[in-house]
PDB file of C-alpha atoms in Angstrom:
ATOM      1  CA  ARG A   1      88.693  84.944 125.560  1.00 57.00           C
ATOM      2  CA  GLY A   2      86.151  86.059 127.901  1.00 62.00           C
ATOM      3  CA  GLU A   3      82.235  85.817 127.997  1.00 69.00           C
ATOM      4  CA  GLY A   4      81.110  88.570 125.474  1.00 67.00           C
ATOM      5  CA  ALA A   5      84.716  89.064 123.877  1.00 71.00           C
ATOM      6  CA  THR A   6      84.386  89.444 119.945  1.00 75.00           C
ATOM      7  CA  GLY A   7      88.158  88.907 119.668  1.00 73.00           C
ATOM      8  CA  LYS A   8      88.503  92.152 118.572  1.00 77.00           C
ATOM      9  CA  VAL A   9      91.047  95.174 119.058  1.00 75.00           C
ATOM     10  CA  LYS A  10      90.327  98.847 118.323  1.00 71.00           C
ATOM     11  CA  LEU A  11      93.132 100.433 116.937  1.00 68.00           C
ATOM     12  CA  ASN A  12      93.556 104.338 116.631  1.00 66.00           C
ATOM     13  CA  PHE A  13      96.264 105.515 114.419  1.00 70.00           C
ATOM     14  CA  GLN A  14      96.992 109.246 114.628  1.00 74.00           C
ATOM     15  CA  HIS A  15      99.393 110.775 112.119  1.00 83.00           C
ATOM     16  CA  SER A  16     102.795 112.015 113.588  1.00 88.00           C
ATOM     17  CA  MET A  17     103.888 114.448 111.426  1.00 93.00           C
ATOM     18  CA  ALA A  18     102.684 117.696 109.735  1.00 95.00           C
ATOM     19  CA  ALA A  19     102.522 117.367 105.788  1.00 96.00           C
ATOM     20  CA  VAL A  20     103.469 120.709 103.933  1.00 97.00           C
ATOM     21  CA  TYR A  21     102.264 121.883 100.377  1.00 97.00           C
ATOM     22  CA  PHE A  22     103.579 124.760  97.978  1.00 97.00           C
ATOM     23  CA  LYS A  23     101.044 126.476  95.725  1.00 98.00           C
ATOM     24  CA  ILE A  24     101.874 128.805  92.879  1.00 97.00           C
ATOM     25  CA  ALA A  25      98.583 130.975  93.525  1.00 97.00           C
ATOM     26  CA  GLY A  26      99.842 133.706  91.119  1.00 96.00           C
ATOM     27  CA  ALA A  27     102.720 134.587  88.756  1.00 95.00           C
ATOM     28  CA  HIS A  28     103.696 136.465  85.434  1.00 93.00           C
ATOM     29  CA  GLY A  29     103.773 134.197  82.445  1.00 94.00           C
ATOM     30  CA  GLY A  30     107.322 133.298  82.024  1.00 94.00           C
ATOM     31  CA  THR A  31     108.263 132.991  85.398  1.00 94.00           C
ATOM     32  CA  THR A  32     110.471 129.968  86.275  1.00 94.00           C
ATOM     33  CA  ILE A  33     110.211 128.024  89.570  1.00 96.00           C
ATOM     34  CA  ASN A  34     114.008 127.225  90.437  1.00 95.00           C
ATOM     35  CA  SER A  35     113.650 126.102  93.969  1.00 96.00           C
ATOM     36  CA  PHE A  36     111.687 126.277  97.207  1.00 97.00           C
ATOM     37  CA  GLY A  37     111.787 124.953 100.737  1.00 97.00           C
ATOM     38  CA  PHE A  38     112.616 126.360 104.420  1.00 97.00           C
ATOM     39  CA  TYR A  39     115.238 127.594 106.136  1.00 97.00           C
ATOM     40  CA  ASN A  40     116.139 127.101 109.883  1.00 97.00           C
ATOM     41  CA  ILE A  41     113.649 124.292 110.609  1.00 97.00           C
ATOM     42  CA  TYR A  42     114.433 120.943 112.517  1.00 96.00           C
ATOM     43  CA  ASN A  43     114.446 117.529 110.648  1.00 94.00           C
ATOM     44  CA  ASN A  44     115.392 115.566 113.707  1.00 95.00           C
ATOM     45  CA  GLY A  45     113.598 114.885 116.670  1.00 95.00           C
ATOM     46  CA  THR A  46     112.365 112.215 119.230  1.00 93.00           C
ATOM     47  CA  PHE A  47     108.619 111.682 119.329  1.00 90.00           C
ATOM     48  CA  ILE A  48     107.680 110.986 122.995  1.00 88.00           C
ATOM     49  CA  VAL A  49     104.111 109.079 123.543  1.00 82.00           C
ATOM     50  CA  ASN A  50     101.963 109.251 126.369  1.00 77.00           C
ATOM     51  CA  SER A  51     100.187 105.558 126.526  1.00 68.00           C
ATOM     52  CA  GLY A  52      96.726 105.332 127.091  1.00 67.00           C
ATOM     53  CA  ILE A  53      95.987 109.428 126.189  1.00 67.00           C
ATOM     54  CA  VAL A  54      94.176 109.679 122.602  1.00 63.00           C
ATOM     55  CA  ASN A  55      95.579 112.526 120.799  1.00 63.00           C
ATOM     56  CA  SER A  56      98.789 112.636 122.917  1.00 72.00           C
ATOM     57  CA  GLY A  57     102.349 112.414 122.073  1.00 80.00           C
ATOM     58  CA  LYS A  58     104.886 115.260 121.629  1.00 87.00           C
ATOM     59  CA  TRP A  59     108.190 116.220 119.168  1.00 91.00           C
ATOM     60  CA  ILE A  60     111.209 116.950 120.879  1.00 93.00           C
ATOM     61  CA  PRO A  61     113.847 118.624 118.363  1.00 94.00           C
ATOM     62  CA  ASN A  62     117.419 116.965 118.231  1.00 94.00           C
ATOM     63  CA  GLY A  63     120.393 118.793 116.772  1.00 94.00           C
ATOM     64  CA  SER A  64     120.561 122.217 115.109  1.00 95.00           C
ATOM     65  CA  PRO A  65     117.924 123.650 112.572  1.00 96.00           C
ATOM     66  CA  ALA A  66     118.755 122.918 108.850  1.00 96.00           C
ATOM     67  CA  ASN A  67     117.382 123.776 105.601  1.00 97.00           C
ATOM     68  CA  PHE A  68     114.874 121.910 103.450  1.00 96.00           C
ATOM     69  CA  ALA A  69     115.110 122.759  99.743  1.00 96.00           C
ATOM     70  CA  ILE A  70     113.437 121.186  96.665  1.00 96.00           C
ATOM     71  CA  SER A  71     116.028 122.049  94.055  1.00 95.00           C
ATOM     72  CA  ASP A  72     116.502 121.967  90.519  1.00 93.00           C
ATOM     73  CA  VAL A  73     112.761 122.265  89.708  1.00 97.00           C
ATOM     74  CA  GLY A  74     113.123 124.315  86.805  1.00 96.00           C
ATOM     75  CA  GLN A  75     109.497 124.603  85.541  1.00 97.00           C
ATOM     76  CA  LYS A  76     107.953 127.373  83.156  1.00 97.00           C
ATOM     77  CA  ILE A  77     104.566 129.253  83.825  1.00 97.00           C
ATOM     78  CA  PRO A  78     102.504 128.456  81.686  1.00 96.00           C
ATOM     79  CA  ASP A  79     104.715 126.098  79.597  1.00 97.00           C
ATOM     80  CA  ASP A  80     105.269 123.496  82.163  1.00 98.00           C
ATOM     81  CA  ILE A  81     103.010 124.264  85.124  1.00 98.00           C
ATOM     82  CA  GLN A  82      99.916 126.427  85.389  1.00 98.00           C
ATOM     83  CA  ILE A  83      98.702 128.767  87.891  1.00 97.00           C
ATOM     84  CA  GLY A  84      97.571 126.767  90.796  1.00 97.00           C
ATOM     85  CA  HIS A  85     100.145 124.035  90.326  1.00 98.00           C
ATOM     86  CA  THR A  86     100.909 122.875  93.491  1.00 98.00           C
ATOM     87  CA  TYR A  87     104.049 120.873  94.828  1.00 98.00           C
ATOM     88  CA  GLY A  88     103.543 118.127  97.436  1.00 97.00           C
ATOM     89  CA  PRO A  89     102.964 116.950 100.477  1.00 96.00           C
ATOM     90  CA  TYR A  90     106.449 116.749 101.948  1.00 97.00           C
ATOM     91  CA  LEU A  91     106.426 115.467 105.508  1.00 96.00           C
ATOM     92  CA  VAL A  92     107.628 117.163 108.310  1.00 96.00           C
ATOM     93  CA  MET A  93     108.667 117.301 111.746  1.00 96.00           C
ATOM     94  CA  PRO A  94     105.885 119.411 113.790  1.00 95.00           C
ATOM     95  CA  GLN A  95     107.618 122.282 115.757  1.00 95.00           C
ATOM     96  CA  GLU A  96     107.579 125.784 116.228  1.00 93.00           C
ATOM     97  CA  HIS A  97     109.210 128.400 114.245  1.00 91.00           C
ATOM     98  CA  SER A  98     111.271 131.408 116.116  1.00 88.00           C
ATOM     99  CA  ILE A  99     113.856 131.436 113.343  1.00 91.00           C
ATOM    100  CA  ALA A 100     112.124 129.597 110.258  1.00 95.00           C
ATOM    101  CA  GLN A 101     111.678 130.883 106.573  1.00 96.00           C
ATOM    102  CA  LEU A 102     109.950 129.900 103.744  1.00 96.00           C
ATOM    103  CA  PHE A 103     111.898 130.524 100.708  1.00 95.00           C
ATOM    104  CA  ILE A 104     111.314 130.428  96.869  1.00 94.00           C
ATOM    105  CA  ASP A 105     113.856 131.156  94.215  1.00 93.00           C
ATOM    106  CA  PHE A 106     112.140 131.862  91.039  1.00 93.00           C
ATOM    107  CA  THR A 107     113.175 133.508  87.778  1.00 91.00           C
ATOM    108  CA  TRP A 108     111.027 136.589  86.142  1.00 90.00           C
ATOM    109  CA  ARG A 109     112.799 139.365  84.054  1.00 86.00           C
ATOM    110  CA  GLU A 110     115.324 141.029  86.393  1.00 74.00           C
ATOM    111  CA  GLN A 111     113.967 139.206  89.772  1.00 71.00           C
ATOM    112  CA  ASP A 112     116.234 136.172  90.186  1.00 73.00           C
ATOM    113  CA  GLY A 113     117.562 134.652  93.553  1.00 75.00           C
ATOM    114  CA  PRO A 114     115.875 133.349  96.744  1.00 86.00           C
ATOM    115  CA  VAL A 115     112.942 135.204  98.277  1.00 90.00           C
ATOM    116  CA  ALA A 116     112.260 134.361 101.838  1.00 92.00           C
ATOM    117  CA  LYS A 117     109.710 135.173 104.010  1.00 92.00           C
ATOM    118  CA  ILE A 118     109.175 134.587 107.959  1.00 92.00           C
ATOM    119  CA  LEU A 119     107.049 131.983 109.198  1.00 90.00           C
ATOM    120  CA  ASN A 120     105.880 133.056 112.378  1.00 85.00           C
ATOM    121  CA  SER A 121     104.235 130.218 113.273  1.00 88.00           C
ATOM    122  CA  GLU A 122     104.058 126.354 114.190  1.00 94.00           C
ATOM    123  CA  TRP A 123     103.216 122.990 112.477  1.00 96.00           C
ATOM    124  CA  GLU A 124     101.174 120.993 114.577  1.00 93.00           C
ATOM    125  CA  ARG A 125     101.293 116.894 114.139  1.00 91.00           C
ATOM    126  CA  GLY A 126      98.187 115.603 111.940  1.00 92.00           C
ATOM    127  CA  LYS A 127      97.763 119.145 110.373  1.00 94.00           C
ATOM    128  CA  LYS A 128      98.468 119.738 106.374  1.00 96.00           C
ATOM    129  CA  TYR A 129      99.687 123.196 105.889  1.00 97.00           C
ATOM    130  CA  THR A 130      99.208 124.729 102.191  1.00 97.00           C
ATOM    131  CA  TYR A 131     101.352 127.533 101.561  1.00 97.00           C
ATOM    132  CA  SER A 132      99.784 129.589  98.206  1.00 97.00           C
ATOM    133  CA  LEU A 133     102.394 131.995  96.899  1.00 96.00           C
ATOM    134  CA  VAL A 134     101.678 134.934  94.512  1.00 95.00           C
ATOM    135  CA  LEU A 135     105.006 135.883  92.738  1.00 92.00           C
ATOM    136  CA  GLY A 136     105.054 139.427  92.022  1.00 83.00           C
ATOM    137  CA  ASP A 137     107.743 141.833  90.133  1.00 76.00           C
ATOM    138  CA  SER A 138     110.062 142.254  93.091  1.00 69.00           C
ATOM    139  CA  ALA A 139     111.000 140.432  96.160  1.00 69.00           C
ATOM    140  CA  GLU A 140     108.435 143.085  98.369  1.00 72.00           C
ATOM    141  CA  ASP A 141     105.313 141.784  95.999  1.00 79.00           C
ATOM    142  CA  ILE A 142     105.597 138.160  97.189  1.00 87.00           C
ATOM    143  CA  MET A 143     102.452 137.515  99.230  1.00 92.00           C
ATOM    144  CA  VAL A 144     102.246 134.235 101.538  1.00 93.00           C
ATOM    145  CA  ASN A 145      98.904 133.003 102.711  1.00 95.00           C
ATOM    146  CA  VAL A 146      98.720 129.493 104.606  1.00 95.00           C
ATOM    147  CA  SER A 147      95.691 127.457 104.788  1.00 96.00           C
ATOM    148  CA  VAL A 148      95.582 124.621 107.610  1.00 96.00           C
ATOM    149  CA  GLU A 149      93.333 121.449 107.536  1.00 95.00           C
ATOM    150  CA  THR A 150      93.099 118.423 109.649  1.00 92.00           C
ATOM    151  CA  TRP A 151      94.795 115.616 108.035  1.00 84.00           C
ATOM    152  CA  GLY A 152      91.932 113.353 108.033  1.00 72.00           C
ATOM    153  CA  ASN A 153      91.414 109.564 107.389  1.00 61.00           C
ATOM    154  CA  PRO A 154      91.572 109.509 103.433  1.00 57.00           C
ATOM    155  CA  ILE A 155      89.277 106.055 103.410  1.00 58.00           C
ATOM    156  CA  GLY A 156      87.115 107.409 105.909  1.00 60.00           C
ATOM    157  CA  GLY A 157      85.332 105.620 108.826  1.00 62.00           C
ATOM    158  CA  ASN A 158      86.066 102.317 110.651  1.00 65.00           C
ATOM    159  CA  HIS A 159      87.381  99.535 108.934  1.00 65.00           C
ATOM    160  CA  GLU A 160      87.349  95.563 110.230  1.00 70.00           C
ATOM    161  CA  ILE A 161      90.496  93.705 109.222  1.00 69.00           C
ATOM    162  CA  ASP A 162      90.542  90.003 109.650  1.00 72.00           C
ATOM    163  CA  VAL A 163      94.080  88.968 110.970  1.00 69.00           C
ATOM    164  CA  LYS A 164      95.129  85.113 110.682  1.00 69.00           C
TER     165      LYS A 164
END
């Protein structure tokens, strides 16, 4: 311990993943949500850290893209869930989306089967992505809006922890 040393070490924690949510922003009464998720995303990779540089690091995908699905949901509007219901968070590896698609499989009258929408974006680490879905009468009537926010510290501020 040098002169003036406090014995404290500052640590800076960073989120290495991204978080995604699915929000049912609109749908007809009687619509049943069967499943949802993503086609063609990477779920394996290596995180490379640049020592000594704050907010550094990068994911390098490994393998081939795969599908990520939340299956057997089986929730009906308004019996089981209400408009505005949000599923998640689901942690995903940050990545660019060249062929990735968001999908939702729901049942309403004649509509049955998954509907996919191309993402054309990327997930950055430390960010939260909420996909708001409006489910219409047909596949052409499905609207997707994404909101992005920083995945902040839920407790906030600096915290001192005594380690003995």
